[in-house]
PDB file of C-alpha atoms and ligand atoms in Angstrom:
ATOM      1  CA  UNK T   1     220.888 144.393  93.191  1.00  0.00           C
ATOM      2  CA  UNK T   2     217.557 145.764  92.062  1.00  0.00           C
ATOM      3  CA  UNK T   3     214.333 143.321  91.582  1.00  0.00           C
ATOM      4  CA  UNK T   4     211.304 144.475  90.053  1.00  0.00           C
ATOM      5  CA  UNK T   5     208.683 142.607  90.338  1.00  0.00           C
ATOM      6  CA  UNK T   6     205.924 142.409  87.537  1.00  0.00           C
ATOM      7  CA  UNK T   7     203.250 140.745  88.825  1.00  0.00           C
ATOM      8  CA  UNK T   8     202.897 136.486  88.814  1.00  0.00           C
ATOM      9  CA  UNK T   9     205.806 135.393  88.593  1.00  0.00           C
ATOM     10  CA  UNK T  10     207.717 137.785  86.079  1.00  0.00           C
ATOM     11  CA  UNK T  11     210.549 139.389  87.748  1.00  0.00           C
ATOM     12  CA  UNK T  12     213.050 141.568  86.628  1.00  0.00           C
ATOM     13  CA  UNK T  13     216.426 141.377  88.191  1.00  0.00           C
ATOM     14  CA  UNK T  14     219.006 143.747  87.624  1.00  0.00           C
ATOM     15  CA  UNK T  15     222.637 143.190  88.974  1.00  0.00           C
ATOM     16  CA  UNK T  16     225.177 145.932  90.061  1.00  0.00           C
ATOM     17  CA  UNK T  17     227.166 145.481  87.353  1.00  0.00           C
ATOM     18  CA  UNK T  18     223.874 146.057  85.153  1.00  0.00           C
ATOM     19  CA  UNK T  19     223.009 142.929  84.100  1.00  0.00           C
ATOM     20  CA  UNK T  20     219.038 142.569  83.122  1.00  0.00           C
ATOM     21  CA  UNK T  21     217.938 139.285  83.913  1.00  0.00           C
ATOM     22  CA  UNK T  22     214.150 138.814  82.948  1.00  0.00           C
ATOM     23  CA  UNK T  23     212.299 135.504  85.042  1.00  0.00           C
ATOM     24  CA  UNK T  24     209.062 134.265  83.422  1.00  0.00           C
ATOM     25  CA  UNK T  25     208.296 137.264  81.302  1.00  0.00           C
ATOM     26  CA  UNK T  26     204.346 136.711  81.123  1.00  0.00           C
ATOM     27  CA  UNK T  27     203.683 140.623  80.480  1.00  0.00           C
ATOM     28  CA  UNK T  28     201.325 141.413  77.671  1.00  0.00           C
ATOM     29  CA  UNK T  29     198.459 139.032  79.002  1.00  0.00           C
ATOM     30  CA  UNK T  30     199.358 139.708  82.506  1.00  0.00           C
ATOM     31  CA  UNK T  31     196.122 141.654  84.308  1.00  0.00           C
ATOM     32  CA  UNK T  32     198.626 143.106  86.349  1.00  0.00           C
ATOM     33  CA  UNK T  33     201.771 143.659  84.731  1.00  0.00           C
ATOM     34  CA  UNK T  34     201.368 147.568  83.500  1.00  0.00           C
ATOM     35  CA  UNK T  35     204.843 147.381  81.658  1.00  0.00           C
ATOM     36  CA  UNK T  36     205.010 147.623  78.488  1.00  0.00           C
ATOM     37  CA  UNK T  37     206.313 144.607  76.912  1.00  0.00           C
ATOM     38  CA  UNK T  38     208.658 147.125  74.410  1.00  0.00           C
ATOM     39  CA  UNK T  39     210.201 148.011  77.741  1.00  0.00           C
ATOM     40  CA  UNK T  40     211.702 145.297  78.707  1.00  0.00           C
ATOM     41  CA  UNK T  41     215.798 145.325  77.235  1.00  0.00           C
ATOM     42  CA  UNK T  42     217.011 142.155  79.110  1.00  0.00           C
ATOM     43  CA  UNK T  43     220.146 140.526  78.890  1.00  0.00           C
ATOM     44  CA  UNK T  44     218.950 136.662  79.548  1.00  0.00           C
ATOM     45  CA  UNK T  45     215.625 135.694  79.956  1.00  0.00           C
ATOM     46  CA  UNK T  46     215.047 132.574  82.500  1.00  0.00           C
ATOM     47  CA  UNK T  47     211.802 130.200  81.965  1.00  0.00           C
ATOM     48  CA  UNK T  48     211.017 127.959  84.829  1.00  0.00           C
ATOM     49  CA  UNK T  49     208.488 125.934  82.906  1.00  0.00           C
ATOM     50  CA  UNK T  50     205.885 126.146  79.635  1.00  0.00           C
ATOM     51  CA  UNK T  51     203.241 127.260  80.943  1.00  0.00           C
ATOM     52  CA  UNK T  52     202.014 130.342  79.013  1.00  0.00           C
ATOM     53  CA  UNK T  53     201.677 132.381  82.421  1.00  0.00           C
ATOM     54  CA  UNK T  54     205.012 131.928  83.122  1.00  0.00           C
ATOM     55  CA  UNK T  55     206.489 131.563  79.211  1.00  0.00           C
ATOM     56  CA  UNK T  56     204.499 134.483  78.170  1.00  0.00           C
ATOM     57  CA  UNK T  57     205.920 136.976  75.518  1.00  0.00           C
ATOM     58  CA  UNK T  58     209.660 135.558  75.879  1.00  0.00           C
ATOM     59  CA  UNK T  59     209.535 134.573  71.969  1.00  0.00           C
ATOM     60  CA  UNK T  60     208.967 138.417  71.600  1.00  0.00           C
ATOM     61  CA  UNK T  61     211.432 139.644  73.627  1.00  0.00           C
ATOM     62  CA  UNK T  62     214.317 137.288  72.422  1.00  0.00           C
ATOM     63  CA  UNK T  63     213.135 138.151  69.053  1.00  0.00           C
ATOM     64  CA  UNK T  64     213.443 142.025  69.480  1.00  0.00           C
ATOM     65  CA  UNK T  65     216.534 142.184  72.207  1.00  0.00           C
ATOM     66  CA  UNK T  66     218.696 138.910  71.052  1.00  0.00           C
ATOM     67  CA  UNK T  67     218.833 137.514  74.568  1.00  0.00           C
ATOM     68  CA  UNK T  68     218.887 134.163  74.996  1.00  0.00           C
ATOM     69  CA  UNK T  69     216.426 132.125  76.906  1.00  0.00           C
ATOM     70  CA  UNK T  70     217.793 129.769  79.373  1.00  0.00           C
ATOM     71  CA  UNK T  71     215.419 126.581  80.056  1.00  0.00           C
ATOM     72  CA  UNK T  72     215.378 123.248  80.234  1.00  0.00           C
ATOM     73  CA  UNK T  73     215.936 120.764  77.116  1.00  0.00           C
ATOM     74  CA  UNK T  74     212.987 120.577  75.914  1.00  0.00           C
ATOM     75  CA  UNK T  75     211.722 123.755  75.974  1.00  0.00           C
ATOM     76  CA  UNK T  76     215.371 124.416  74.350  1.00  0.00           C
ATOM     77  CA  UNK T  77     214.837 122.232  71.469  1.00  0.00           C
ATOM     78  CA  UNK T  78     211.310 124.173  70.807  1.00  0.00           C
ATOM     79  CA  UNK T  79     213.071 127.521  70.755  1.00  0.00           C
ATOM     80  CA  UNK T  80     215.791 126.141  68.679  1.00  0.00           C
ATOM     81  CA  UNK T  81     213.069 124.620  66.369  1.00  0.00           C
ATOM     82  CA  UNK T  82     212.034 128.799  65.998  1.00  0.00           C
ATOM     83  CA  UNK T  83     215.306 130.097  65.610  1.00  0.00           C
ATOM     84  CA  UNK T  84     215.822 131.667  68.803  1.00  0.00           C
ATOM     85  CA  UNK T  85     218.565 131.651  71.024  1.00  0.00           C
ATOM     86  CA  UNK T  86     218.681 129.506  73.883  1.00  0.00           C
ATOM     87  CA  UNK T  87     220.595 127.970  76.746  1.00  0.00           C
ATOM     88  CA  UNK T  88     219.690 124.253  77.258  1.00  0.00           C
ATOM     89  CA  UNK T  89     220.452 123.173  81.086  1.00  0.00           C
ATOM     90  CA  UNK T  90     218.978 121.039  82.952  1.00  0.00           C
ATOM     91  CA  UNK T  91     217.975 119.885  87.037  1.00  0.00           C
ATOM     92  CA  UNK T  92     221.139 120.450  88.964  1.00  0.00           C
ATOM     93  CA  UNK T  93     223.348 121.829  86.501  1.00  0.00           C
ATOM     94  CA  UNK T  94     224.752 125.586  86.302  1.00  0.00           C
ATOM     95  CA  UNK T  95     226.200 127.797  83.427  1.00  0.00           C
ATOM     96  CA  UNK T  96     227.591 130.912  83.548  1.00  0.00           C
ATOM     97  CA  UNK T  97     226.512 134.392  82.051  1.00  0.00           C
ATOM     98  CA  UNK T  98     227.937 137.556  81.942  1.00  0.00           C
ATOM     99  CA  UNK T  99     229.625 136.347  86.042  1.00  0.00           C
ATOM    100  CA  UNK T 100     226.591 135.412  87.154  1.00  0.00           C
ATOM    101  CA  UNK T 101     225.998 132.115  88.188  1.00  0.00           C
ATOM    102  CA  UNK T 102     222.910 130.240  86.946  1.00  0.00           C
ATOM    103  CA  UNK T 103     221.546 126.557  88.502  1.00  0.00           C
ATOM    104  CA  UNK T 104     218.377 125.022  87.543  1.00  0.00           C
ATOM    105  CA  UNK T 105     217.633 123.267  90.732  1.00  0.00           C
ATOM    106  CA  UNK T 106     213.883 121.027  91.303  1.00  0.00           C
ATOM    107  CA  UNK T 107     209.974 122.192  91.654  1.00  0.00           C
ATOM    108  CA  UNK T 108     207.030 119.929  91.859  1.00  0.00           C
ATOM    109  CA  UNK T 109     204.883 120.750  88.846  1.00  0.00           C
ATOM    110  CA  UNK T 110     203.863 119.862  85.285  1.00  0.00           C
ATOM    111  CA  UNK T 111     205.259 121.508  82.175  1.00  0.00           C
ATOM    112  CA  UNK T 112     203.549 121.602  78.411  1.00  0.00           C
ATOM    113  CA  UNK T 113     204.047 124.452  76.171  1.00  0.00           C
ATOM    114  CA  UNK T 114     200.918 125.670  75.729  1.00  0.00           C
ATOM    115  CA  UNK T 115     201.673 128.959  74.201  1.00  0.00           C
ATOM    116  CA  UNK T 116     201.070 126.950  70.852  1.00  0.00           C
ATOM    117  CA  UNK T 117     198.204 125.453  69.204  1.00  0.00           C
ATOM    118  CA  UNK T 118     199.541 121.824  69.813  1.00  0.00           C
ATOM    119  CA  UNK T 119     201.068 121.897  73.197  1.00  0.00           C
ATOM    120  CA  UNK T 120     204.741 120.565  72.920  1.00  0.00           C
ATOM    121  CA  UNK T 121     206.107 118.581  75.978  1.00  0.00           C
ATOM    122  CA  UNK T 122     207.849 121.024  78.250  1.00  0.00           C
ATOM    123  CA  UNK T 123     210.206 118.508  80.272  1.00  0.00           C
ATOM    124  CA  UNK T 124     210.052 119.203  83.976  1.00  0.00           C
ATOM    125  CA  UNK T 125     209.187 122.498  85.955  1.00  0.00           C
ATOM    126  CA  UNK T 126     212.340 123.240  87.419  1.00  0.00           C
ATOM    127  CA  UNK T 127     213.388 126.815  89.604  1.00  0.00           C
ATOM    128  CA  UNK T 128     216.629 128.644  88.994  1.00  0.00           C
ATOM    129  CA  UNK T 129     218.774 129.614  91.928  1.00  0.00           C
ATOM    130  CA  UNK T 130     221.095 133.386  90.630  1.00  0.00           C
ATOM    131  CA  UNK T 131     224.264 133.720  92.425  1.00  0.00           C
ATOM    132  CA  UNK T 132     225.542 136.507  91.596  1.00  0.00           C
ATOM    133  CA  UNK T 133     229.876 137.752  91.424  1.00  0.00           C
ATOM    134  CA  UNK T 134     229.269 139.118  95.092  1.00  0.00           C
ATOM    135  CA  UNK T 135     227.857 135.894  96.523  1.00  0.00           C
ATOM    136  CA  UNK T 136     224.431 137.134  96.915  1.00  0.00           C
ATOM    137  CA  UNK T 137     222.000 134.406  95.751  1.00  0.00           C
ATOM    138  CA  UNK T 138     218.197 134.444  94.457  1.00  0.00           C
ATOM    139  CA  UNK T 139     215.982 131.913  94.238  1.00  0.00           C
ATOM    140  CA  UNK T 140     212.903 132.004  92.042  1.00  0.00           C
ATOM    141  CA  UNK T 141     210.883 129.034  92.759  1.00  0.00           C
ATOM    142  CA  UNK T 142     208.554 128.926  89.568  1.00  0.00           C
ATOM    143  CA  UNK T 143     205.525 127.068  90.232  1.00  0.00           C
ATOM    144  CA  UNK T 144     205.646 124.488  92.697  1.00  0.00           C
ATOM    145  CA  UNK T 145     204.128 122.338  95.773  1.00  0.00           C
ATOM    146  CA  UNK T 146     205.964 121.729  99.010  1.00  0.00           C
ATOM    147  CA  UNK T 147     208.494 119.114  98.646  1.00  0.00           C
ATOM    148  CA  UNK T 148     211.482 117.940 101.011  1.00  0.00           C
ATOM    149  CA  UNK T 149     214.595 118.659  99.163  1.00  0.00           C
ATOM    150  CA  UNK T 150     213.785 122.763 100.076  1.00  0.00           C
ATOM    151  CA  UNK T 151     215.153 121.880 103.285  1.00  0.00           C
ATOM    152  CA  UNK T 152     218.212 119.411 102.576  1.00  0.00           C
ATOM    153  CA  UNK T 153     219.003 121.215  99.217  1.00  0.00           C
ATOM    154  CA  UNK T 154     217.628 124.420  98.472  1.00  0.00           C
ATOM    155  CA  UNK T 155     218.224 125.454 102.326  1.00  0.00           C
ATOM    156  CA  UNK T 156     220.709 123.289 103.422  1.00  0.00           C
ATOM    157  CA  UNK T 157     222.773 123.739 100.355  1.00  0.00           C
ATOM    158  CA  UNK T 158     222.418 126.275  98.233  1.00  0.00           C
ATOM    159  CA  UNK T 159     221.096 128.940 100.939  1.00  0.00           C
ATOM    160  CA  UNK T 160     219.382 131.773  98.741  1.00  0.00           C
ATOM    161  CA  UNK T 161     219.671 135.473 100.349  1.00  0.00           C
ATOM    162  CA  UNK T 162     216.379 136.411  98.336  1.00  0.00           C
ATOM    163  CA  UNK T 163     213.528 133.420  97.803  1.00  0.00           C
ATOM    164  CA  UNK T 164     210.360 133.917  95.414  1.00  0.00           C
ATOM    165  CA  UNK T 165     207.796 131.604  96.233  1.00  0.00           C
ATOM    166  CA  UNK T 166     204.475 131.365  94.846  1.00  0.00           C
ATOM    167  CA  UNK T 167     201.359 131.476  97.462  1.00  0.00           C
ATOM    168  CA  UNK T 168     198.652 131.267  95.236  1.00  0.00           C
ATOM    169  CA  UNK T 169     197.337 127.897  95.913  1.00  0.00           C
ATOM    170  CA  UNK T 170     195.616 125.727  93.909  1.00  0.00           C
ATOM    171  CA  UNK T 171     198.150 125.521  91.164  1.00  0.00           C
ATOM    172  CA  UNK T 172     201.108 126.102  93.498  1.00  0.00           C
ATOM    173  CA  UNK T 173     201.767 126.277  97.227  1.00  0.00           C
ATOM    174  CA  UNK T 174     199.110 128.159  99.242  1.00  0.00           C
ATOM    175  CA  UNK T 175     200.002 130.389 101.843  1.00  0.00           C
ATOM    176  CA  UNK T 176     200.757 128.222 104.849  1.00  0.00           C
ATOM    177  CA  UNK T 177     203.095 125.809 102.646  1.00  0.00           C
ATOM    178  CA  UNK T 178     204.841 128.680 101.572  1.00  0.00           C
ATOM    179  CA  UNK T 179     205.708 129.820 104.628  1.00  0.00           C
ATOM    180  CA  UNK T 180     206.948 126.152 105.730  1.00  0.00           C
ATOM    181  CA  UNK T 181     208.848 126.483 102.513  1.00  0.00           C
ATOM    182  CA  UNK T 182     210.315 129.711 104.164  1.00  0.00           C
ATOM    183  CA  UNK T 183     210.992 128.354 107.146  1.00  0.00           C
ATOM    184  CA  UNK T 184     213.398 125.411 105.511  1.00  0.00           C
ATOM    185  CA  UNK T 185     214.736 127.450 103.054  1.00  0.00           C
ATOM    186  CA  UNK T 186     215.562 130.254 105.324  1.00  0.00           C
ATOM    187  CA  UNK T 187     216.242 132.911 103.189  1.00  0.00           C
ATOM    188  CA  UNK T 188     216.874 136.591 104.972  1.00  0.00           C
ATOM    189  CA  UNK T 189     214.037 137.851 102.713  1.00  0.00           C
ATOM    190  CA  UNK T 190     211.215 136.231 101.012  1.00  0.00           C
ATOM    191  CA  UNK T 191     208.872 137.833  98.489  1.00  0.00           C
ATOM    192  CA  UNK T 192     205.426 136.111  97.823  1.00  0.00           C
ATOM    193  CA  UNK T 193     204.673 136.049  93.809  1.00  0.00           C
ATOM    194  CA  UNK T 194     201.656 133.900  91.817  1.00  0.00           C
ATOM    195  CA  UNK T 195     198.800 135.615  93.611  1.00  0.00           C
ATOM    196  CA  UNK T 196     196.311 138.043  92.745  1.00  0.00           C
ATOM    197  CA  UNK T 197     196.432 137.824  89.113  1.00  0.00           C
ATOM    198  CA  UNK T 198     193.373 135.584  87.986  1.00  0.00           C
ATOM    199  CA  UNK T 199     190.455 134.727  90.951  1.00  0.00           C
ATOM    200  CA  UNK T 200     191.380 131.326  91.073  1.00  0.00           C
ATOM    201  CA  UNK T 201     194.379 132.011  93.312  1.00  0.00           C
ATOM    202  CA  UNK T 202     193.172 135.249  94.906  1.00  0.00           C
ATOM    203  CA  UNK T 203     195.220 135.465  98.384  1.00  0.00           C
ATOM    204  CA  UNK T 204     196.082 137.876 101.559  1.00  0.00           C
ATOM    205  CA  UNK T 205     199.295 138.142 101.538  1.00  0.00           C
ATOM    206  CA  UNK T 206     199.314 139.264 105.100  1.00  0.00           C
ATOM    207  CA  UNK T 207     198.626 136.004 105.911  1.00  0.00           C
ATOM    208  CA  UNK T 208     201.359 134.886 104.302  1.00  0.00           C
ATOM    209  CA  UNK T 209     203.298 137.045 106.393  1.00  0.00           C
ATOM    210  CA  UNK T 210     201.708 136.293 109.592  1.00  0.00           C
ATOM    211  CA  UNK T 211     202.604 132.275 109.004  1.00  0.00           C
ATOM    212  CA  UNK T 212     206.008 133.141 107.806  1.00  0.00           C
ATOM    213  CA  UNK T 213     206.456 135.126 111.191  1.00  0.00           C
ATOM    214  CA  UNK T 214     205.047 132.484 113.571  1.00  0.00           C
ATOM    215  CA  UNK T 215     207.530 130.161 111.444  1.00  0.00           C
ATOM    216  CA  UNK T 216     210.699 132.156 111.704  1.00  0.00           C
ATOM    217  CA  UNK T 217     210.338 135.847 112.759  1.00  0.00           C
ATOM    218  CA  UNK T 218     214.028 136.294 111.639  1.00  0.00           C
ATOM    219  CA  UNK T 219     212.455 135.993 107.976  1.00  0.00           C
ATOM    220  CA  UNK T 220     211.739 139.452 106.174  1.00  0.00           C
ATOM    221  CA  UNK T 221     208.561 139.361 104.432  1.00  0.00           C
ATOM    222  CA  UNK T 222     208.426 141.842 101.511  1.00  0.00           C
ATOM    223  CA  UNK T 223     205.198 141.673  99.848  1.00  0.00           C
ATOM    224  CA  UNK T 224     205.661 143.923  96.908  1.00  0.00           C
ATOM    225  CA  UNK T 225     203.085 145.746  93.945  1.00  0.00           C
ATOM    226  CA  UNK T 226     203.142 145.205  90.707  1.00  0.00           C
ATOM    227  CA  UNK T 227     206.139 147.209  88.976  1.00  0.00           C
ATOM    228  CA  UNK T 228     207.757 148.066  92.515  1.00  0.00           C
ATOM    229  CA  UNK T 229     211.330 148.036  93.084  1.00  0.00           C
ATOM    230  CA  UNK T 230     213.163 146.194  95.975  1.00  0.00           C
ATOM    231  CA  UNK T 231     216.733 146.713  96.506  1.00  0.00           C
ATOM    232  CA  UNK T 232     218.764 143.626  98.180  1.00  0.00           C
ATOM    233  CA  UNK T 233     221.615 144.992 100.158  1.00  0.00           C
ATOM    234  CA  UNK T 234     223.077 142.254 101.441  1.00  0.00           C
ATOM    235  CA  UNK T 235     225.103 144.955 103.936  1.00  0.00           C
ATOM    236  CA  UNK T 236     222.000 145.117 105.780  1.00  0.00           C
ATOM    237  CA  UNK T 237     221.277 141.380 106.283  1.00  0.00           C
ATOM    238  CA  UNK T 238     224.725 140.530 108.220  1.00  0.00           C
ATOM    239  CA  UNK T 239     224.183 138.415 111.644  1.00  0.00           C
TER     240      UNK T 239
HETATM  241 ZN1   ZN C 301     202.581 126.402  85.790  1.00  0.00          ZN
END
């Protein structure tokens, strides 16, 4: 499968059987997303949380491409309050789309809507874990701190191929916790996201890299630009 990445935390995910999957589309406001929202022609659209960097234009895109958004309840009740197609699920639970496998699994982080005037509770900031029909999984982490269950669960569990982590700091994980976060969830590729977009969480992604190979050197570290490509094979990640 193909991901694009965006910039923050919007990723676009596109399956072999050509299935569009759109994470966090936060495009139009996005300093360094140079996609034009009209572009984007998903088939789902995933939110990890309210936050407007992360909920961005999804209204617009539902609006103009009828995919549904998947989030959690209560940012499903506020999109079925405007009409727009949604997918309520919540912590732990899965639905299916299309083959594809979808589970909202845990982050440590606050949610509010805040796209609108009077912010609307969001629920909690979750992550979603993809597993797609050829057992290949991603994990998109949203926004989150460090937190135990990466190792038991996330690793220990659900064992993502592909894990986007945020290494922004100061709103999420820094650098060095998202390379412990690498280390437990042991993915065969990770690929940092949530840095470099405002000052506030300017970071070196080489030292990302460097941590993550001190950690576990049998990690691949693709640090990707805005609106590049990476294509998981998982042919050439067998042990
Ligand atoms: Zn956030």
């Amino acid at each position: 499968m193909e991901i694009r990445w965006l910039g923050h935390s919007a990723f676009e995910i596109v399956s072999d059987d050509n299935v569009k999957i759109l994470i966090d589309p936060f495009i139009s406001n996005n300093p360094t997303c140079q996609v034009p929202v009209e572009e984007l022609n998903p088939d789902i659209i995933l939110l990890t949380h309210g936050h407007s960097d992360h909920f961005g234009d999804a209204l617009e895109i539902s609006n103009s491409t009828n995919a549904p958004i998947a989030g959690i309840h209560e940012i499903s009740l506020f999109l079925a309050k405007q009409g727009i197609r949604n997918i309520s699920v919540n912590i732990g639970g899965s639905f299916i789309f299309r083959n594809i496998k979808f589970t909202m699994l845990d982050a440590k982080h606050s949610s509010d809507i805040d796209i609108v005037e009077e912010t609307v509770p969001g629920g909690s900031a979750a992550s979603f874990l993809i597993t797609f029909e050829d057992g290949t999984k991603i994990f998109h982490a949203g926004d989150t701190g460090l937190f135990g269950d990466m190792k038991d669960i996330i690793g220990g569990i659900y064992k993502p191929d592909v894990a986007l982590l945020p290494i922004g700091d100061k709103f999420t994980m820094g650098p060095f916790e998202a390379a412990l976060a690498s280390m437990w969830i042991n993915p065969k590729v990770v690929i940092p996201m949530h840095y470099n977009t405002f000052p506030p969480i300017e970071q070196d992604p080489a030292i990302f890299a460097n941590f993550v190979s001190q950690f576990n050197p049998n990690i691949d570290v693709v640090v990707m630009n805005p609106d590049e490509y990476f294509e998981f094979n998982p042919e050439d990640y067998q042990d």
